[in-house]
Tab-separated table of C-alpha atoms in Angstrom:
chain	number	residue	atom	x	y	z
T	29	MET	CA	104.670	46.762	-86.634
T	30	ASN	CA	103.050	43.338	-86.780
T	31	SER	CA	103.377	41.168	-89.836
T	32	PRO	CA	102.297	37.563	-90.349
T	33	THR	CA	105.835	36.368	-89.625
T	34	THR	CA	107.083	38.637	-86.857
T	35	PHE	CA	104.696	38.252	-83.917
T	36	THR	CA	106.533	37.338	-80.722
T	37	PRO	CA	104.540	36.646	-77.599
T	38	VAL	CA	105.587	38.207	-74.304
T	39	GLY	CA	108.202	35.871	-72.819
T	40	GLN	CA	107.950	34.102	-69.472
T	41	ASP	CA	111.179	35.803	-68.363
T	42	GLU	CA	109.320	39.133	-68.259
T	43	LEU	CA	106.659	37.567	-66.063
T	44	ASP	CA	108.679	35.327	-63.756
T	45	TRP	CA	108.164	37.767	-60.889
T	46	LEU	CA	104.508	36.714	-60.768
T	47	GLY	CA	105.465	33.100	-60.024
T	48	THR	CA	104.593	29.912	-61.840
T	49	ASP	CA	103.087	27.718	-59.115
T	50	PRO	CA	99.607	26.232	-59.399
T	51	VAL	CA	97.022	28.503	-57.787
T	52	PRO	CA	94.732	27.224	-55.015
T	53	ALA	CA	91.166	26.642	-56.208
T	54	THR	CA	89.343	27.384	-52.938
T	55	PRO	CA	89.447	31.211	-53.262
T	56	TYR	CA	87.396	30.890	-56.437
T	57	TYR	CA	84.329	29.469	-54.705
T	58	ASP	CA	84.690	29.415	-50.924
T	59	PRO	CA	82.162	31.641	-49.052
T	60	GLU	CA	84.598	32.179	-46.158
T	61	TRP	CA	87.280	33.465	-48.518
T	62	PHE	CA	84.655	35.666	-50.182
T	63	ASP	CA	83.766	37.185	-46.818
T	64	LEU	CA	87.424	38.078	-46.340
T	65	GLU	CA	87.500	39.675	-49.812
T	66	ARG	CA	84.572	41.889	-48.889
T	67	GLU	CA	86.699	43.681	-46.309
T	68	ALA	CA	90.235	43.129	-47.601
T	69	VAL	CA	89.545	43.972	-51.240
T	70	PHE	CA	86.263	45.777	-51.717
T	71	ARG	CA	86.184	47.849	-48.522
T	72	ARG	CA	89.742	48.994	-49.237
T	73	SER	CA	89.634	49.758	-52.959
T	74	TRP	CA	88.283	52.491	-55.171
T	75	GLN	CA	85.462	50.951	-57.185
T	76	GLN	CA	84.048	52.160	-60.479
T	77	ILE	CA	80.342	52.811	-60.090
T	78	GLY	CA	79.171	55.047	-62.947
T	79	HIS	CA	79.957	57.852	-65.355
T	80	VAL	CA	79.447	61.591	-65.134
T	81	CYS	CA	77.226	61.505	-68.229
T	82	GLU	CA	74.605	59.881	-66.004
T	83	LEU	CA	74.531	63.115	-64.002
T	84	PRO	CA	74.141	65.612	-66.830
T	85	GLU	CA	72.604	68.441	-64.804
T	86	ASN	CA	72.740	69.873	-61.331
T	87	GLY	CA	70.143	67.861	-59.411
T	88	SER	CA	70.720	64.650	-61.394
T	89	PHE	CA	71.111	61.533	-59.269
T	90	ILE	CA	71.693	57.796	-59.644
T	91	ARG	CA	71.221	54.976	-57.159
T	92	ARG	CA	73.684	52.091	-57.217
T	93	GLU	CA	73.719	48.840	-55.262
T	94	LEU	CA	77.067	47.442	-54.099
T	95	GLU	CA	75.923	44.064	-52.843
T	96	VAL	CA	79.421	42.939	-51.908
T	97	LEU	CA	79.370	45.473	-49.078
T	98	GLY	CA	75.613	45.420	-48.560
T	99	ALA	CA	75.515	49.074	-49.564
T	100	SER	CA	72.965	51.152	-51.422
T	101	LEU	CA	74.511	54.378	-52.711
T	102	LEU	CA	73.033	57.684	-53.786
T	103	ILE	CA	75.230	59.680	-56.154
T	104	THR	CA	74.238	63.257	-56.895
T	105	ARG	CA	75.358	66.299	-58.821
T	106	GLY	CA	74.853	69.213	-56.469
T	107	LYS	CA	73.735	72.749	-57.149
T	108	ASP	CA	77.436	73.609	-57.289
T	109	GLY	CA	78.024	70.973	-59.999
T	110	GLU	CA	79.994	68.670	-57.671
T	111	VAL	CA	79.505	64.911	-57.857
T	112	ARG	CA	79.013	63.411	-54.392
T	113	ALA	CA	78.152	59.974	-53.043
T	114	PHE	CA	76.218	59.046	-49.909
T	115	HIS	CA	74.815	55.971	-48.307
T	116	ASN	CA	71.222	55.837	-49.525
T	117	VAL	CA	70.054	55.555	-45.946
T	118	CYS	CA	67.860	57.942	-43.977
T	119	THR	CA	69.705	58.983	-40.844
T	120	HIS	CA	66.543	58.801	-38.738
T	121	ARG	CA	66.107	55.029	-38.493
T	122	GLY	CA	67.927	53.619	-41.479
T	123	THR	CA	65.212	53.381	-44.115
T	124	LEU	CA	66.462	53.260	-47.697
T	125	LEU	CA	65.887	56.786	-48.933
T	126	VAL	CA	65.574	56.611	-52.731
T	127	ASP	CA	63.864	53.894	-54.754
T	128	GLU	CA	64.329	55.241	-58.280
T	129	ALA	CA	67.416	54.133	-60.183
T	130	GLN	CA	67.991	57.656	-61.509
T	131	GLY	CA	66.323	61.007	-61.894
T	132	LYS	CA	66.543	64.703	-61.179
T	133	ARG	CA	65.396	66.602	-58.131
T	134	ASN	CA	66.573	69.014	-55.475
T	135	THR	CA	65.535	67.076	-52.366
T	136	PHE	CA	65.115	63.475	-51.222
T	137	SER	CA	62.361	62.675	-48.726
T	138	CYS	CA	62.254	59.482	-46.737
T	139	PRO	CA	58.797	57.914	-47.167
T	140	TYR	CA	58.739	56.717	-43.543
T	141	HIS	CA	58.710	60.007	-41.563
T	142	MET	CA	59.452	62.550	-44.302
T	143	TRP	CA	62.972	63.488	-43.316
T	144	THR	CA	64.148	65.546	-46.284
T	145	PHE	CA	67.740	65.838	-47.485
T	146	GLY	CA	69.431	68.105	-50.031
T	147	LEU	CA	71.722	67.215	-52.922
T	148	ASP	CA	74.705	67.870	-50.631
T	149	GLY	CA	73.387	65.269	-48.163
T	150	GLY	CA	72.375	67.828	-45.550
T	151	LEU	CA	69.177	67.329	-43.578
T	152	ILE	CA	66.885	70.159	-44.666
T	153	SER	CA	63.794	69.368	-42.625
T	154	ALA	CA	62.179	66.725	-40.468
T	155	PRO	CA	58.672	66.856	-38.960
T	156	ASP	CA	58.677	67.706	-35.228
T	157	PHE	CA	62.472	67.757	-35.266
T	158	GLU	CA	62.452	69.765	-32.015
T	159	SER	CA	61.491	66.549	-30.214
T	160	PHE	CA	64.762	64.874	-31.244
T	161	HIS	CA	67.945	65.235	-29.285
T	162	VAL	CA	70.408	65.891	-32.096
T	163	THR	CA	71.216	68.720	-34.480
T	164	LYS	CA	70.440	68.686	-38.192
T	165	ALA	CA	74.160	68.847	-38.876
T	166	GLU	CA	74.554	65.530	-37.073
T	167	CYS	CA	71.882	63.982	-39.294
T	168	ALA	CA	73.387	64.553	-42.746
T	169	LEU	CA	73.488	61.534	-45.055
T	170	PRO	CA	76.635	59.468	-44.419
T	171	PRO	CA	79.103	60.536	-47.130
T	172	VAL	CA	81.083	58.069	-49.223
T	173	ALA	CA	84.442	59.018	-50.741
T	174	CYS	CA	83.798	59.771	-54.411
T	175	GLU	CA	86.199	60.922	-57.120
T	176	VAL	CA	86.210	61.070	-60.910
T	177	ALA	CA	88.886	60.095	-63.451
T	178	GLY	CA	88.351	60.037	-67.200
T	179	GLY	CA	84.670	60.778	-66.635
T	180	LEU	CA	84.321	57.580	-64.613
T	181	ILE	CA	82.917	57.838	-61.088
T	182	PHE	CA	84.665	55.811	-58.403
T	183	VAL	CA	83.668	55.361	-54.764
T	184	HIS	CA	85.590	54.083	-51.750
T	185	LEU	CA	83.590	52.643	-48.872
T	186	GLY	CA	86.465	52.473	-46.448
T	187	LYS	CA	89.107	55.008	-45.525
T	188	PRO	CA	91.072	55.765	-48.701
T	189	GLU	CA	94.822	55.752	-48.173
T	190	SER	CA	95.324	57.707	-51.380
T	191	SER	CA	93.385	59.792	-53.845
T	192	LEU	CA	91.811	58.019	-56.789
T	193	ARG	CA	94.458	59.367	-59.162
T	194	GLU	CA	97.269	58.184	-56.899
T	195	TRP	CA	95.570	54.789	-56.712
T	196	LEU	CA	95.357	54.586	-60.509
T	197	GLY	CA	98.890	55.861	-61.080
T	198	PRO	CA	99.749	56.192	-64.800
T	199	TYR	CA	96.412	54.648	-65.748
T	200	ALA	CA	94.653	57.833	-64.616
T	201	ASN	CA	96.266	59.711	-67.513
T	202	LYS	CA	95.329	56.911	-69.891
T	203	LEU	CA	91.696	57.232	-68.813
T	204	ASP	CA	91.860	60.960	-69.508
T	205	MET	CA	93.099	60.245	-73.045
T	206	MET	CA	90.415	57.691	-73.876
T	207	PRO	CA	87.026	58.485	-75.467
T	208	VAL	CA	85.324	57.626	-72.161
T	209	ALA	CA	86.574	60.933	-70.776
T	210	ARG	CA	84.427	62.754	-73.360
T	211	ALA	CA	81.489	60.340	-73.391
T	212	THR	CA	77.992	61.744	-73.107
T	213	THR	CA	75.955	58.564	-73.507
T	214	PHE	CA	76.335	54.787	-73.706
T	215	SER	CA	74.792	51.483	-74.674
T	216	GLU	CA	74.526	48.999	-71.814
T	217	TYR	CA	73.700	45.373	-71.277
T	218	VAL	CA	73.733	43.480	-68.015
T	219	TYR	CA	74.042	39.833	-67.105
T	220	ASP	CA	73.683	37.780	-63.953
T	221	ILE	CA	76.007	34.834	-63.620
T	222	ALA	CA	76.305	31.918	-61.225
T	223	ALA	CA	80.060	32.280	-60.899
T	224	ASN	CA	82.703	33.832	-58.687
T	225	TRP	CA	83.730	37.374	-59.613
T	226	LYS	CA	87.420	36.466	-60.114
T	227	LEU	CA	86.632	33.526	-62.368
T	228	THR	CA	84.299	35.786	-64.346
T	229	TYR	CA	86.817	38.614	-64.526
T	230	ASP	CA	89.676	36.297	-65.481
T	231	ASN	CA	87.856	35.188	-68.606
T	232	PHE	CA	88.178	38.701	-69.946
T	233	GLN	CA	91.885	39.074	-69.265
T	234	GLU	CA	93.214	36.164	-71.280
T	235	ASN	CA	92.957	35.451	-75.009
T	236	TYR	CA	93.816	31.759	-74.771
T	237	HIS	CA	90.115	30.845	-75.011
T	238	LEU	CA	89.187	33.058	-77.968
T	239	ARG	CA	89.500	30.581	-80.810
T	240	PHE	CA	87.564	27.899	-78.944
T	241	ILE	CA	84.746	29.902	-77.353
T	242	HIS	CA	84.395	32.586	-80.021
T	243	PRO	CA	84.941	30.688	-83.279
T	244	SER	CA	83.033	33.276	-85.290
T	245	ALA	CA	84.690	36.378	-83.813
T	246	ALA	CA	88.186	34.925	-83.334
T	247	GLY	CA	88.705	33.655	-86.863
T	248	PRO	CA	89.362	37.059	-88.408
T	249	VAL	CA	91.729	38.154	-85.592
T	250	THR	CA	94.017	35.115	-85.361
T	251	SER	CA	96.798	34.060	-87.715
T	252	PRO	CA	99.237	31.155	-88.085
T	253	ASP	CA	101.978	33.031	-86.196
T	254	ASN	CA	99.584	34.194	-83.468
T	255	PRO	CA	96.886	31.516	-83.399
T	256	PHE	CA	95.594	32.601	-79.987
T	257	ALA	CA	95.635	36.357	-80.716
T	258	TYR	CA	97.906	36.914	-77.720
T	259	PRO	CA	98.625	40.541	-76.862
T	260	THR	CA	101.842	42.314	-77.802
T	261	ALA	CA	102.608	43.573	-74.287
T	262	TYR	CA	101.578	43.435	-70.649
T	263	ASP	CA	101.924	46.200	-68.119
T	264	PHE	CA	101.430	46.305	-64.364
T	265	HIS	CA	101.053	49.118	-61.869
T	266	GLY	CA	100.350	48.181	-58.279
T	267	PRO	CA	97.183	46.089	-58.252
T	268	HIS	CA	96.224	47.206	-61.779
T	269	ARG	CA	97.271	45.675	-65.077
T	270	SER	CA	96.856	46.124	-68.813
T	271	GLN	CA	97.527	44.447	-72.105
T	272	ARG	CA	98.132	45.853	-75.537
T	273	ILE	CA	95.907	44.157	-78.091
T	274	TRP	CA	97.515	42.623	-81.148
T	275	THR	CA	95.985	43.549	-84.487
T	276	LYS	CA	96.123	41.147	-87.378
T	277	PRO	CA	97.899	42.916	-90.238
T	278	ASP	CA	95.900	41.265	-93.017
T	279	MET	CA	92.323	41.314	-91.769
T	280	PRO	CA	89.878	39.487	-94.043
T	281	GLU	CA	87.134	41.338	-95.892
T	282	PRO	CA	84.206	42.083	-93.574
T	283	THR	CA	80.795	40.579	-94.231
T	284	PRO	CA	78.340	42.964	-95.976
T	285	VAL	CA	76.455	44.406	-92.998
T	286	GLN	CA	79.548	44.313	-90.787
T	287	GLY	CA	81.425	46.268	-93.474
T	288	MET	CA	78.688	48.870	-93.668
T	289	ALA	CA	78.691	49.302	-89.871
T	290	PHE	CA	82.480	49.725	-89.826
T	291	GLN	CA	82.397	52.194	-92.692
T	292	ARG	CA	79.652	54.364	-91.177
T	293	GLY	CA	80.999	53.996	-87.656
T	294	ALA	CA	84.520	54.967	-88.698
T	295	ALA	CA	83.232	58.150	-90.317
T	296	CYS	CA	81.504	59.081	-87.045
T	297	ALA	CA	84.554	58.197	-84.932
T	298	MET	CA	86.699	60.315	-87.227
T	299	ALA	CA	84.296	63.221	-86.864
T	300	ASP	CA	84.577	62.820	-83.085
T	301	GLY	CA	88.380	62.897	-83.386
T	302	ILE	CA	88.880	59.566	-81.620
T	303	LEU	CA	90.403	57.466	-84.416
T	304	GLY	CA	94.103	56.667	-84.178
T	305	GLY	CA	94.544	57.575	-80.518
T	306	GLU	CA	97.598	56.133	-78.788
T	307	THR	CA	95.410	54.285	-76.262
T	308	ALA	CA	93.312	52.578	-78.977
T	309	LYS	CA	94.887	49.173	-78.290
T	310	ASP	CA	95.092	49.455	-74.508
T	311	TYR	CA	92.919	47.147	-72.463
T	312	LEU	CA	93.022	48.316	-68.863
T	313	GLY	CA	92.186	46.117	-65.901
T	314	LEU	CA	91.682	48.356	-62.881
T	315	PHE	CA	91.677	46.554	-59.562
T	316	PRO	CA	89.539	45.037	-58.393
T	317	ASN	CA	86.753	44.530	-60.950
T	318	PHE	CA	86.797	47.000	-63.858
T	319	PHE	CA	87.945	46.788	-67.485
T	320	LEU	CA	88.120	49.423	-70.181
T	321	PHE	CA	89.083	48.777	-73.796
T	322	GLY	CA	90.482	51.793	-75.648
T	323	SER	CA	89.129	50.877	-79.096
T	324	PRO	CA	87.382	53.962	-80.500
T	325	MET	CA	84.844	51.891	-82.446
T	326	GLN	CA	83.862	49.556	-79.610
T	327	HIS	CA	84.978	51.506	-76.573
T	328	PHE	CA	83.558	49.291	-73.875
T	329	SER	CA	83.853	49.016	-70.130
T	330	HIS	CA	82.999	45.931	-68.135
T	331	THR	CA	82.452	45.830	-64.401
T	332	VAL	CA	82.032	42.501	-62.617
T	333	TYR	CA	80.099	43.126	-59.408
T	334	PRO	CA	80.417	40.358	-56.807
T	335	ILE	CA	77.146	39.342	-55.192
T	336	ALA	CA	78.181	36.177	-53.321
T	337	ALA	CA	80.985	33.626	-53.582
T	338	GLY	CA	79.221	31.994	-56.527
T	339	GLN	CA	77.140	34.855	-57.905
T	340	SER	CA	78.093	37.995	-59.820
T	341	ARG	CA	76.618	40.640	-62.077
T	342	GLY	CA	78.333	41.982	-65.191
T	343	VAL	CA	77.632	45.450	-66.535
T	344	ILE	CA	78.987	46.204	-69.992
T	345	ARG	CA	78.854	49.634	-71.516
T	346	LEU	CA	79.897	50.988	-74.888
T	347	TYR	CA	80.601	54.677	-74.387
T	348	TRP	CA	79.737	57.195	-77.093
T	349	ILE	CA	80.446	60.875	-77.654
T	350	GLY	CA	77.240	62.769	-78.428
T	351	GLU	CA	73.761	61.439	-79.080
T	352	ASP	CA	73.073	59.654	-82.372
T	353	GLU	CA	73.612	62.536	-84.781
T	354	THR	CA	72.725	60.641	-87.940
T	355	PRO	CA	70.825	57.458	-88.808
T	356	SER	CA	74.127	55.955	-89.942
T	357	GLU	CA	75.623	56.610	-86.526
T	358	ARG	CA	72.593	55.040	-84.861
T	359	PHE	CA	72.917	51.993	-87.075
T	360	ALA	CA	76.654	51.579	-86.391
T	361	ARG	CA	76.257	51.965	-82.634
T	362	GLU	CA	73.449	49.431	-82.387
T	363	TYR	CA	75.394	46.980	-84.541
T	364	PHE	CA	78.574	47.371	-82.449
T	365	MET	CA	76.618	46.846	-79.237
T	366	ALA	CA	74.946	43.739	-80.628
T	367	THR	CA	78.332	42.412	-81.794
T	368	ALA	CA	79.908	42.830	-78.363
T	369	ARG	CA	76.819	41.269	-76.760
T	370	ASP	CA	77.156	38.224	-78.997
T	371	VAL	CA	80.757	37.694	-77.907
T	372	HIS	CA	80.063	38.224	-74.202
T	373	THR	CA	77.161	35.781	-74.442
T	374	GLU	CA	79.608	33.031	-75.331
T	375	ASP	CA	81.840	33.970	-72.394
T	376	ARG	CA	79.033	33.911	-69.858
T	377	ALA	CA	77.970	30.386	-70.726
T	378	VAL	CA	81.435	28.863	-70.320
T	379	ILE	CA	82.257	30.797	-67.134
T	380	GLU	CA	79.210	29.341	-65.388
T	381	ARG	CA	80.365	25.925	-66.456
T	382	GLY	CA	83.796	26.652	-64.985
T	383	HIS	CA	82.360	27.753	-61.659
T	384	LYS	CA	80.246	24.654	-61.360
T	385	GLY	CA	83.316	22.494	-61.828
T	386	LEU	CA	85.451	24.420	-59.375
T	387	ALA	CA	82.734	24.657	-56.735
T	388	SER	CA	82.410	20.872	-56.752
T	389	GLY	CA	85.679	20.832	-54.824
T	390	ALA	CA	87.177	18.336	-57.257
T	391	LEU	CA	90.338	20.417	-57.775
T	392	GLU	CA	92.890	21.593	-55.279
T	393	HIS	CA	94.595	23.853	-57.780
T	394	LEU	CA	94.105	25.545	-61.109
T	395	HIS	CA	96.830	26.455	-63.579
T	396	PHE	CA	97.762	29.652	-65.386
T	397	GLN	CA	100.128	29.624	-68.343
T	398	THR	CA	102.421	32.485	-69.332
T	399	GLN	CA	99.748	34.192	-71.421
T	400	GLU	CA	97.308	34.002	-68.521
T	401	SER	CA	99.592	36.105	-66.368
T	402	LEU	CA	97.009	38.820	-65.869
T	403	CYS	CA	94.796	36.228	-64.167
T	404	ARG	CA	97.730	35.223	-61.971
T	405	HIS	CA	98.361	38.873	-61.136
T	406	LEU	CA	94.747	39.341	-60.011
T	407	PHE	CA	94.976	36.268	-57.811
T	408	ASN	CA	98.287	37.449	-56.343
T	409	MET	CA	96.866	40.887	-55.571
T	410	VAL	CA	93.707	39.524	-53.975
T	411	SER	CA	95.615	36.907	-52.028
T	412	GLU	CA	98.114	39.476	-50.752
T	413	LYS	CA	95.324	41.721	-49.504
T	414	VAL	CA	93.359	38.887	-47.927
T	415	GLU	CA	96.426	37.550	-46.123
T	416	ALA	CA	97.316	41.033	-44.856
T	417	TYR	CA	93.765	41.508	-43.606
T	418	ARG	CA	93.805	38.113	-41.941
T	419	ALA	CA	97.070	38.985	-40.178
T	420	GLU	CA	95.557	42.262	-39.021
T	421	CYS	CA	92.500	40.480	-37.638
T	422	GLU	CA	94.656	37.887	-35.888
T	423	GLY	CA	96.842	40.664	-34.471
T	424	VAL	CA	93.785	42.392	-33.041
T	425	GLY	CA	92.485	39.123	-31.628
T	426	ALA	CA	95.834	38.154	-30.053
C	7	MET	CA	41.733	46.629	-100.477
C	8	SER	CA	44.059	49.023	-98.646
C	9	THR	CA	47.043	50.375	-100.527
C	10	GLN	CA	48.511	52.109	-97.481
C	11	THR	CA	52.252	51.532	-97.207
C	12	LEU	CA	54.318	51.534	-94.055
C	13	LEU	CA	57.701	52.472	-95.527
C	14	PRO	CA	58.876	55.388	-97.705
C	15	GLU	CA	57.772	54.983	-101.291
C	16	SER	CA	61.175	54.094	-102.715
C	17	PHE	CA	61.514	51.131	-100.331
C	18	GLN	CA	58.366	49.261	-101.350
C	19	ALA	CA	60.343	46.070	-101.875
C	20	LEU	CA	60.780	45.857	-98.115
C	21	GLU	CA	57.070	46.280	-97.299
C	22	PRO	CA	56.544	42.569	-96.545
C	23	TYR	CA	59.054	42.854	-93.697
C	24	ALA	CA	57.878	46.095	-92.100
C	25	VAL	CA	55.259	44.642	-89.764
C	26	GLY	CA	57.519	41.920	-88.432
C	27	TRP	CA	60.852	43.741	-88.212
C	28	ALA	CA	60.341	47.521	-88.020
C	29	LEU	CA	60.302	47.474	-84.233
C	30	GLY	CA	61.003	50.235	-81.727
C	31	GLY	CA	63.552	49.564	-78.951
C	32	SER	CA	66.969	47.898	-79.089
C	33	ALA	CA	65.967	45.120	-76.684
C	34	VAL	CA	62.808	44.378	-78.693
C	35	ARG	CA	64.828	44.148	-81.907
C	36	ALA	CA	67.387	41.864	-80.253
C	37	ALA	CA	64.597	39.670	-78.891
C	38	ARG	CA	62.950	39.485	-82.325
C	39	ARG	CA	66.186	38.105	-83.714
C	40	GLY	CA	66.293	35.591	-80.882
C	41	ASN	CA	62.704	34.467	-81.431
C	42	SER	CA	62.834	34.254	-85.227
C	43	THR	CA	63.089	31.147	-87.358
C	44	PRO	CA	66.018	30.570	-89.723
C	45	GLY	CA	63.634	31.005	-92.653
C	46	GLU	CA	62.376	34.383	-91.389
C	47	ARG	CA	65.923	35.646	-90.851
C	48	GLU	CA	67.222	34.492	-94.186
C	49	ALA	CA	64.287	35.937	-96.123
C	50	PHE	CA	64.549	39.333	-94.381
C	51	TYR	CA	68.332	39.445	-94.730
C	52	ALA	CA	68.249	38.531	-98.426
C	53	ALA	CA	65.666	41.199	-99.166
C	54	ALA	CA	67.237	43.973	-97.062
C	55	VAL	CA	71.027	43.635	-97.196
C	56	GLY	CA	71.332	45.191	-100.634
C	57	GLU	CA	69.091	48.098	-99.594
C	58	LEU	CA	71.088	49.005	-96.484
C	59	PRO	CA	73.462	51.584	-98.030
C	60	ARG	CA	70.627	53.298	-99.907
C	61	ALA	CA	68.385	53.298	-96.844
C	62	LEU	CA	71.046	54.849	-94.611
C	63	ASP	CA	71.876	57.458	-97.273
C	64	TYR	CA	68.183	58.298	-97.628
C	65	LEU	CA	67.680	58.588	-93.860
C	66	ASP	CA	70.907	60.574	-93.371
C	67	ALA	CA	69.835	63.026	-96.050
C	68	LYS	CA	66.508	63.513	-94.331
C	69	GLY	CA	67.810	63.777	-90.775
C	70	PHE	CA	66.031	62.693	-87.574
C	71	ALA	CA	64.239	66.019	-87.198
C	72	ALA	CA	62.403	65.561	-90.503
C	73	PHE	CA	61.480	61.894	-89.981
C	74	ASP	CA	57.863	60.921	-90.535
C	75	ASP	CA	56.374	57.629	-89.354
C	76	ALA	CA	57.464	55.806	-92.508
C	77	ASP	CA	61.076	57.000	-92.079
C	78	GLU	CA	61.033	55.895	-88.450
C	79	ARG	CA	59.908	52.436	-89.542
C	80	LEU	CA	62.660	52.255	-92.158
C	81	MET	CA	65.212	53.218	-89.504
C	82	ASN	CA	63.951	50.503	-87.172
C	83	LEU	CA	63.920	48.011	-90.026
C	84	MET	CA	67.593	48.691	-90.757
C	85	LEU	CA	68.464	48.451	-87.048
C	86	SER	CA	66.778	45.032	-86.993
C	87	LEU	CA	68.798	44.077	-90.039
C	88	GLY	CA	71.946	44.724	-88.007
C	89	HIS	CA	70.806	42.201	-85.401
C	90	VAL	CA	69.712	39.652	-87.991
C	91	ALA	CA	72.962	40.019	-89.905
C	92	LEU	CA	74.862	38.816	-86.848
C	93	ALA	CA	72.843	35.612	-87.030
C	94	VAL	CA	73.124	35.171	-90.801
C	95	GLU	CA	76.674	36.423	-91.417
C	96	GLN	CA	78.418	35.490	-88.161
C	97	GLN	CA	76.663	32.867	-86.052
C	98	LYS	CA	75.181	30.874	-88.927
C	99	GLY	CA	74.410	27.345	-87.692
C	100	ALA	CA	75.233	28.239	-84.092
C	101	GLU	CA	72.445	30.832	-83.901
C	102	THR	CA	69.787	28.639	-82.279
C	103	ARG	CA	71.955	27.688	-79.326
C	104	HIS	CA	73.449	31.168	-79.205
C	105	ALA	CA	69.993	32.717	-78.921
C	106	ARG	CA	69.278	30.726	-75.778
C	107	ASP	CA	72.461	31.943	-74.073
C	108	ARG	CA	72.059	35.476	-75.389
C	109	ALA	CA	68.747	35.914	-73.590
C	110	HIS	CA	70.769	36.310	-70.362
C	111	MET	CA	72.318	39.541	-71.639
C	112	ARG	CA	69.666	42.195	-70.926
C	113	ILE	CA	69.915	45.390	-72.962
C	114	THR	CA	69.175	48.207	-70.519
C	115	HIS	CA	70.262	51.425	-72.226
C	116	THR	CA	71.006	52.631	-75.753
C	117	PRO	CA	71.092	56.064	-77.401
C	118	ALA	CA	68.333	54.844	-79.743
C	119	GLY	CA	66.196	53.818	-76.765
C	120	ALA	CA	66.552	50.426	-75.142
């Protein structure tokens, strides 16, 4: 148990295997490196894309854009209840099939020539189809590998070498234990950022910056023996990583409205049976671009979608179990969302500033300290995959 | 002169704030915070913070299904108080600059209605 005099940060000896060298700066802004990442990282990884609560009924669908691979995806819940993903592309001549971001229906008709597809991706009808020289079976929507863990929907746009659960390893069970697995709704805010996805993501996997960038939020969670609010533990599994959040043992009194939100929110979380879970302090970083924080009161996910070498989009969600059952619950949820949004606002501003500096080309290297080892791990994983892909390409070309 | 009130009878002290702060939609409430002056925020906060527990108890006792228009406005007023409290209790002097950066974070979905 933490006390003001017993906090010990994770030692470098536990992290030596990650290396200590300066890290090259180019991969954080170079368009050529980014193009390699598209194939080496994003084409070859499971990527979080949504949650099953967005598909509450058979016939529900969502459309998602994965700009990093130039893909538009249609994710449906079929008449059999199965969640499936397809390229949102009419198989006639490639027209994007669905415009709406979400909805419910049994068929999808292409506006161009009215080819009509079912929830399972099959081509149901096409005007004057007898004049074509293919079968309907050959014209089904192109499927995309799609699996669910902890209620979260993941897609794989390449050829998966393992199932999603194998890919996630022990973190799959953690997802199952977290409130997200039971979530039925969420609060969401979205930001665009002129910054590389890794630089953006890294900000959220180190606490070194908290006291400087978040002076209001960090004050109550730091202490003289842990002035940077460093975590109590790190964990790694394959390309994924996690930290265990340190909790200050003698938290100061909350401010009046903050206290009311905590009090009312805690009562709701208790009613939902999610207080005191063993994953409450786990902060998972699932490769390549997804975070989930186990806190029952502010159970948020954060996905950093790459758009270009210097452009990304962040999607932050606070997952909730059940609709707002009482006005107190509604108040607490809106307050918690607004609190998280305030903190992430401060992050966004400084990340853009960081990208601008790096993209100037002024630095050959950047530096990670011991307590920024999760950032180093992400770089190592990306670099390993890019180098392997490069070697493959060179082998093919030789 | 009209005596029509916008809020439930027992919350008459908050009437002066109903038109400006009892707003539907989480994004609208967040934007109202961002567009407000320090004087507007401080006056609303000072008037409403002490009423928050009583307002939530009153609304909880009534339940969403029995809400009338006045109850809905009181709910929205308290939700706006949550946003304003972040400015008054947490951001304090940093709020003006914070508001500019915060505008980049677009609220797109909430259980209350974005």
